[in-house]
């Protein structure tokens, strides 16, 4: 498994301090991150692929500094956002997936073949040439995932990928995540989707307040939220 | 023309190279925009319809492509009528519909990515002038992709405004729409960065 390491990480947006003294070594294959709104989960997740560089401390992925080796980090770490509408950048389904492959050495027929395979796997095969805007929200999120996974990153970071989805599509996306060979870091408010995950990190007001197997960490979090 | 729809097929029209299609389109558009006799309009319309038949693209796709024109025409045609008379208004109407229909035949039968590749290759000579064809092609794709998104944002904003009983306030439309559009653009930028586009 890849190795994600937070060393003495703190972060402030301007004057506002949002993460404080984070030290984590993440080597499990399935890692969940939970916490209240505004607790700093997205900021933490973004650091893993260098979208946010901490104001203090360092984040390392397999020994690479996310702040200094941005290009290498982004090849290794895929990132899925909550809003697939903004993540899909090409007009049609197949083109969006192919866009991810433009910097590879694959020939055009190889690219088309890869795109076809990935779309099949994500149940989007019938929408190959459809405009992306015609897909349902669930299908859009599947497309966003397909476009990231087609490059086979070693790590997949997902920030609330199921927020806009109904229960069936959430399950589908989560099952897909669970079937991956990749290391997955999933930020979510849907606690039951994390059942059985190897590790769950609970963030509150910018600090790690619990860290362990899913069952214990989630019940701690429920108590913390008074539920 | 701008819906990004592609109707797959193996017809002569589909198989023609995008460059050839663009050149033919340009040649086709010249006469209809200069002389507008009823005969020319009739011949042009027939050519377009034959094109659709050869491509085996059902006409409902053509109608869907023409539909966004209606707002534009609803404003322009009455204005033209008032300013230049009925004949000019009709010429404008017919000319525009035929031109968009012809352009739609090209876009419906060509993948956007193939069109963009062609544009990209066509722009290569401009590299020396500092034009980056890769960036131009990406910008065009992003713009095409943004059209339906911004249209949805507009609908959402109009609905939110109605739900709050503020139908008459232009500020209750413009302010949230601009904010949402800018936020969307920021997210797209971030998603591009996450996919390594800037590296
Ligand atoms: N770009 C930014 N500029 C300034 N402040 C920010 C920025 N992004 C986040 N913040 C602030 O940092 C804090 C943590 O935000 P973050 O998005 O990491 O929280 P979160 O745990 O993901 O919340 P949510 O569950 O609502 O997504 C919040 O108070 C937020 O307002
Ligand atoms: Mg968040």
XYZ file of C-alpha atoms and ligand atoms in Angstrom:
458
model
C 0.000 0.000 0.000
C 1.087 3.583 -0.568
C 2.107 5.582 2.433
C 0.521 8.953 3.286
C 2.149 10.880 6.075
C 1.125 14.107 7.824
C 4.023 15.518 9.870
C 3.140 18.287 12.291
C 0.626 19.753 9.867
C -1.267 22.953 10.664
C -3.112 25.151 8.261
C -4.573 28.635 8.207
C -6.545 30.406 5.479
C -5.344 33.937 6.123
C -5.917 34.503 9.814
C -8.308 31.615 10.173
C -6.680 28.464 11.612
C -8.457 25.373 10.360
C -6.069 22.457 11.078
C -3.872 22.150 14.130
C -1.015 19.723 14.855
C -1.996 16.825 12.626
C 0.310 13.771 12.737
C -0.961 10.778 10.804
C 0.518 7.790 9.031
C -2.005 6.292 6.674
C -1.052 2.910 5.278
C -4.365 1.039 5.335
C -6.246 0.365 2.126
C -9.612 1.763 3.264
C -9.552 4.970 5.265
C -12.568 7.081 6.191
C -12.543 10.677 7.430
C -15.553 12.057 9.315
C -16.301 15.264 11.185
C -18.770 18.114 11.503
C -19.231 20.772 8.801
C -16.288 23.113 8.760
C -14.096 20.830 10.883
C -11.349 20.737 8.240
C -11.928 17.438 6.408
C -11.799 18.840 2.891
C -8.696 20.846 3.705
C -7.018 17.672 4.964
C -8.106 15.666 1.929
C -6.909 18.327 -0.509
C -3.471 18.239 1.054
C -3.011 14.647 -0.069
C -2.852 15.650 -3.714
C -1.230 19.009 -3.188
C -4.288 21.170 -3.949
C -3.691 22.751 -0.533
C -0.158 23.061 0.792
C -0.026 23.296 4.607
C 1.158 26.544 6.131
C 3.115 24.468 8.696
C 4.512 20.947 8.527
C 4.665 18.600 5.552
C 2.506 16.040 3.838
C 4.376 13.169 2.194
C 3.032 10.577 -0.217
C 5.440 7.671 -0.620
C 8.162 10.026 0.540
C 7.318 12.760 -2.009
C 6.596 16.201 -0.592
C 3.143 17.239 -1.847
C 4.139 20.895 -1.704
C 7.263 20.476 -3.851
C 6.582 17.585 -6.220
C 3.117 18.582 -7.373
C 3.203 16.955 -10.809
C 4.440 13.589 -9.512
C 1.903 13.707 -6.674
C -1.016 14.353 -9.007
C -0.069 11.388 -11.172
C -0.113 9.219 -8.065
C -3.160 10.646 -6.291
C -6.583 10.925 -7.949
C -9.110 13.332 -6.432
C -12.903 13.200 -6.676
C -14.873 16.309 -5.699
C -18.375 16.550 -4.219
C -19.741 18.303 -7.306
C -19.249 16.210 -10.467
C -20.682 19.034 -12.559
C -17.467 20.991 -12.031
C -15.238 17.963 -12.359
C -16.442 16.937 -15.798
C -14.594 19.234 -18.168
C -15.370 17.820 -21.611
C -18.703 18.028 -23.470
C -19.292 14.295 -23.922
C -18.851 11.248 -21.701
C -16.088 9.454 -23.602
C -14.176 12.659 -24.241
C -14.062 13.463 -20.569
C -12.478 10.111 -19.772
C -10.088 10.444 -22.682
C -9.053 13.902 -21.513
C -7.344 12.220 -18.556
C -5.209 10.173 -20.955
C -3.916 13.028 -23.085
C -0.485 13.074 -21.433
C 0.096 9.327 -21.697
C 2.079 7.558 -24.414
C -0.890 5.451 -25.498
C -1.848 5.489 -29.185
C -5.314 6.698 -30.183
C -6.758 3.155 -30.587
C -5.310 2.160 -27.193
C -6.865 5.229 -25.602
C -10.257 4.524 -27.142
C -10.058 0.933 -25.920
C -9.194 2.008 -22.361
C -12.044 4.538 -22.374
C -14.479 1.887 -23.563
C -13.378 -0.579 -20.877
C -13.656 1.948 -18.068
C -17.094 3.144 -19.183
C -18.318 -0.472 -19.291
C -17.034 -1.053 -15.793
C -18.877 2.018 -14.505
C -22.128 1.050 -16.274
C -21.782 4.033 -18.615
C -21.110 2.044 -21.767
C -24.433 3.063 -23.313
C -23.643 6.737 -22.841
C -20.312 6.771 -24.648
C -21.127 9.665 -26.982
C -23.839 11.352 -24.937
C -23.440 14.931 -23.733
C -22.317 14.808 -20.098
C -25.113 17.159 -19.061
C -27.738 14.571 -19.990
C -26.566 12.149 -17.293
C -28.291 11.897 -13.911
C -26.392 13.159 -10.848
C -25.456 9.602 -9.929
C -24.178 8.889 -13.414
C -22.236 12.149 -13.403
C -20.470 11.120 -10.221
C -19.703 7.712 -11.755
C -18.285 9.506 -14.787
C -16.134 11.733 -12.568
C -14.804 8.597 -10.878
C -14.223 6.859 -14.203
C -12.266 9.843 -15.502
C -9.998 9.748 -12.467
C -9.535 5.973 -12.286
C -8.721 5.568 -15.982
C -5.201 6.824 -15.241
C -4.826 4.172 -12.502
C -3.615 6.369 -9.651
C -2.150 4.535 -6.640
C -4.335 6.512 -4.239
C -7.877 7.773 -4.631
C -9.077 10.625 -2.433
C -12.848 11.226 -2.492
C -14.403 14.264 -0.839
C -18.090 13.482 -0.203
C -18.606 11.714 -3.526
C -22.090 10.520 -2.523
C -23.541 13.768 -1.196
C -25.729 14.416 -4.228
C -26.744 10.789 -4.688
C -29.744 8.758 -3.606
C -29.218 5.726 -1.427
C -28.977 3.275 -4.299
C -26.372 5.292 -6.170
C -24.440 5.970 -2.946
C -24.258 2.236 -2.354
C -23.173 1.680 -5.915
C -20.385 4.250 -5.664
C -19.274 2.887 -2.290
C -19.274 -0.701 -3.565
C -17.182 0.468 -6.456
C -14.736 2.153 -4.105
C -14.561 -1.006 -2.006
C -13.796 -3.117 -5.060
C -10.745 -1.050 -6.033
C -7.167 -2.231 -5.665
C -6.174 1.332 -4.856
C -5.739 2.877 -1.452
C -8.908 4.919 -0.839
C -9.323 7.916 1.454
C -13.025 8.758 1.718
C -14.443 11.883 3.363
C -18.147 11.422 4.053
C -21.135 12.267 6.213
C -22.784 8.954 5.313
C -21.460 7.020 8.303
C -23.042 3.687 7.440
C -21.067 3.605 4.187
C -17.874 3.234 6.253
C -19.013 0.098 8.109
C -16.179 -2.404 8.185
C -13.524 0.036 6.960
C -10.067 -0.603 8.351
C -9.541 2.868 9.689
C -11.648 5.919 10.393
C -10.215 9.283 11.443
C -12.509 11.703 13.289
C -11.719 15.421 12.921
C -13.180 18.074 15.161
C -12.321 21.762 15.033
C -9.145 21.067 13.104
C -7.792 18.296 15.327
C -7.816 14.512 15.191
C -10.045 13.484 18.101
C -10.407 9.773 17.366
C -8.605 7.341 15.098
C -9.181 3.613 14.848
C -11.280 0.848 13.365
C -14.614 1.950 11.897
C -16.947 0.710 14.639
C -15.192 2.419 17.567
C -14.331 5.643 15.751
C -17.873 6.060 14.413
C -19.543 5.428 17.756
C -17.176 7.980 19.314
C -18.173 10.451 16.629
C -21.890 9.824 17.200
C -21.457 10.499 20.919
C -19.439 13.628 20.160
C -22.262 14.926 17.971
C -24.753 14.088 20.710
C -26.564 11.518 18.631
C -25.194 23.389 -32.879
C -24.097 23.977 -29.307
C -25.677 21.055 -27.488
C -22.599 18.843 -27.893
C -24.767 16.046 -29.230
C -23.107 13.513 -31.508
C -25.181 11.036 -33.483
C -22.919 8.071 -34.254
C -23.023 6.615 -37.747
C -20.940 5.301 -40.639
C -22.425 7.409 -43.432
C -20.464 9.354 -46.015
C -21.111 12.497 -43.963
C -19.743 10.880 -40.802
C -16.671 9.525 -42.515
C -15.683 12.781 -44.261
C -12.752 14.355 -42.403
C -13.672 17.177 -40.010
C -11.405 19.557 -41.956
C -13.276 18.888 -45.201
C -16.607 19.342 -43.437
C -15.524 22.678 -41.975
C -14.297 23.921 -45.355
C -17.503 22.839 -47.104
C -19.544 24.477 -44.368
C -17.667 27.737 -44.814
C -18.165 27.611 -48.605
C -21.854 26.830 -48.130
C -22.391 29.736 -45.751
C -20.989 32.421 -48.083
C -23.798 32.712 -50.683
C -26.629 32.378 -48.174
C -25.193 35.229 -46.149
C -24.674 37.527 -49.145
C -27.488 37.144 -51.674
C -30.689 36.025 -50.213
C -33.049 35.174 -53.019
C -35.925 32.756 -52.394
C -34.406 30.428 -54.987
C -31.055 30.308 -53.197
C -32.755 29.793 -49.865
C -34.782 26.925 -51.285
C -31.740 25.278 -52.846
C -29.704 25.719 -49.657
C -32.435 24.269 -47.475
C -32.706 21.311 -49.845
C -28.938 20.734 -49.697
C -29.039 20.682 -45.904
C -31.983 18.298 -45.805
C -30.305 15.962 -48.294
C -27.222 16.099 -46.042
C -29.296 14.994 -43.067
C -30.866 12.206 -45.126
C -27.464 10.938 -46.307
C -26.141 11.078 -42.729
C -29.296 9.254 -41.571
C -29.704 11.723 -38.729
C -33.379 11.948 -37.677
C -34.853 15.446 -38.002
C -35.782 15.600 -34.331
C -32.040 16.135 -33.656
C -32.110 19.074 -36.061
C -35.118 20.547 -34.255
C -33.379 20.181 -30.894
C -30.349 22.028 -32.290
C -32.536 24.828 -33.685
C -34.563 25.235 -30.518
C -32.116 27.496 -28.636
C -32.356 29.921 -31.584
C -35.956 30.809 -30.757
C -35.130 33.397 -28.085
C -32.580 34.991 -30.281
C -35.020 35.165 -33.196
C -37.865 36.344 -30.983
C -35.849 39.489 -30.328
C -34.040 39.940 -33.617
C -36.795 39.314 -36.154
C -39.323 41.878 -34.819
C -36.499 44.392 -34.540
C -35.415 43.764 -38.129
C -39.023 44.020 -39.284
C -39.424 47.359 -37.533
C -36.055 48.695 -38.705
C -35.789 47.325 -42.250
C -39.150 45.856 -43.175
C -40.752 42.453 -43.519
C -38.560 41.211 -46.346
C -35.348 41.831 -44.443
C -36.811 40.172 -41.359
C -37.741 37.070 -43.334
C -34.308 36.966 -44.973
C -32.690 37.094 -41.579
C -34.941 34.371 -40.218
C -34.459 32.012 -43.160
C -30.740 32.714 -43.483
C -30.058 32.107 -39.823
C -32.097 28.926 -39.603
C -30.413 27.462 -42.695
C -26.926 28.419 -41.483
C -27.457 26.904 -38.056
C -28.982 23.799 -39.622
C -25.924 23.384 -41.859
C -23.542 23.875 -38.928
C -25.598 21.377 -36.942
C -25.177 18.770 -39.660
C -21.412 19.111 -39.184
C -21.473 19.048 -35.367
C -24.032 16.226 -35.127
C -21.975 14.011 -37.418
C -18.568 14.828 -35.898
C -17.237 14.175 -32.395
C -16.332 17.409 -30.637
C -12.893 15.966 -29.921
C -12.295 15.309 -33.632
C -13.379 18.832 -34.499
C -11.088 20.201 -31.820
C -8.159 18.115 -33.052
C -8.721 19.619 -36.482
C -8.900 23.145 -35.091
C -5.783 22.399 -33.081
C -3.875 21.244 -36.165
C -5.207 24.194 -38.159
C -3.816 26.545 -35.516
C -0.308 25.023 -35.492
C 1.102 27.680 -37.881
C 0.024 30.342 -35.363
C 2.352 28.851 -32.754
C 5.050 31.245 -33.901
C 2.751 34.145 -33.019
C 2.488 32.859 -29.473
C -0.848 31.046 -29.853
C -0.965 27.728 -27.936
C -3.319 25.461 -29.963
C -3.639 23.004 -27.054
C -4.927 25.764 -24.801
C -7.280 27.121 -27.469
C -8.799 23.650 -27.957
C -9.199 23.176 -24.198
C -10.822 26.596 -23.864
C -13.310 25.808 -26.605
C -14.201 22.453 -24.955
C -14.615 24.081 -21.575
C -16.861 26.732 -23.095
C -19.009 24.082 -24.802
C -19.227 22.122 -21.578
C -20.132 25.280 -19.614
C -23.176 26.185 -21.719
C -25.586 23.600 -20.225
C -24.143 24.124 -16.738
C -24.693 27.868 -16.792
C -28.160 27.335 -18.269
C -28.997 25.108 -15.274
C -27.596 27.697 -12.884
C -29.818 30.291 -14.527
C -32.898 28.085 -14.074
C -32.031 27.409 -10.433
C -31.530 31.097 -9.765
C -34.805 32.034 -11.474
C -36.642 29.429 -9.407
C -35.058 30.525 -6.147
C -36.024 34.093 -6.964
C -39.623 33.078 -7.681
C -39.812 30.943 -4.533
C -38.955 34.025 -2.508
C -41.385 36.276 -4.356
C -38.636 38.443 -5.845
C -39.516 37.920 -9.534
C -39.198 41.594 -10.317
C -35.813 42.205 -8.790
C -32.975 42.179 -11.337
C -30.475 42.123 -8.490
C -31.995 38.940 -7.091
C -31.118 37.398 -10.458
C -27.794 38.948 -11.422
C -26.004 38.761 -8.070
C -26.548 35.066 -7.283
C -26.055 34.064 -10.913
C -22.698 35.813 -11.116
C -21.616 34.360 -7.772
C -22.639 30.843 -8.764
C -20.970 31.094 -12.134
C -17.720 32.370 -10.642
C -17.792 29.638 -8.000
C -18.395 27.046 -10.687
C -15.443 28.392 -12.684
C -13.233 28.169 -9.583
C -14.227 24.559 -9.034
C -13.537 23.684 -12.638
C -10.107 25.266 -12.303
C -9.440 23.227 -9.214
C -10.639 20.014 -10.854
C -8.322 20.690 -13.804
C -5.429 21.197 -11.387
C -6.316 17.957 -9.575
C -6.227 16.155 -12.928
C -2.738 17.502 -13.467
C -3.572 19.903 -16.260
C -1.311 22.674 -15.040
C 1.784 20.535 -14.507
N -10.433 28.545 0.439
C -10.779 28.890 1.684
N -10.566 30.138 2.137
C -10.877 30.500 3.387
N -11.437 29.685 4.290
C -11.676 28.424 3.923
C -11.368 27.960 2.597
N -11.727 26.658 2.509
C -12.234 26.328 3.714
N -12.207 27.380 4.555
C -12.634 27.373 5.976
O -11.894 26.371 6.632
C -12.704 25.643 7.517
C -12.613 24.164 7.208
O -13.162 23.953 5.923
P -13.249 22.528 5.228
O -13.834 22.756 3.892
O -11.939 21.856 5.311
O -14.292 21.803 6.193
P -15.068 20.429 6.001
O -14.795 19.618 7.212
O -14.743 19.835 4.693
O -16.581 20.895 6.030
P -17.855 20.283 5.243
O -18.300 19.071 5.993
O -18.867 21.381 5.358
O -17.432 20.012 3.850
C -14.107 26.203 7.389
O -14.339 27.079 8.465
C -14.080 26.956 6.087
O -14.919 28.081 6.163
Mg -15.792 19.492 2.919
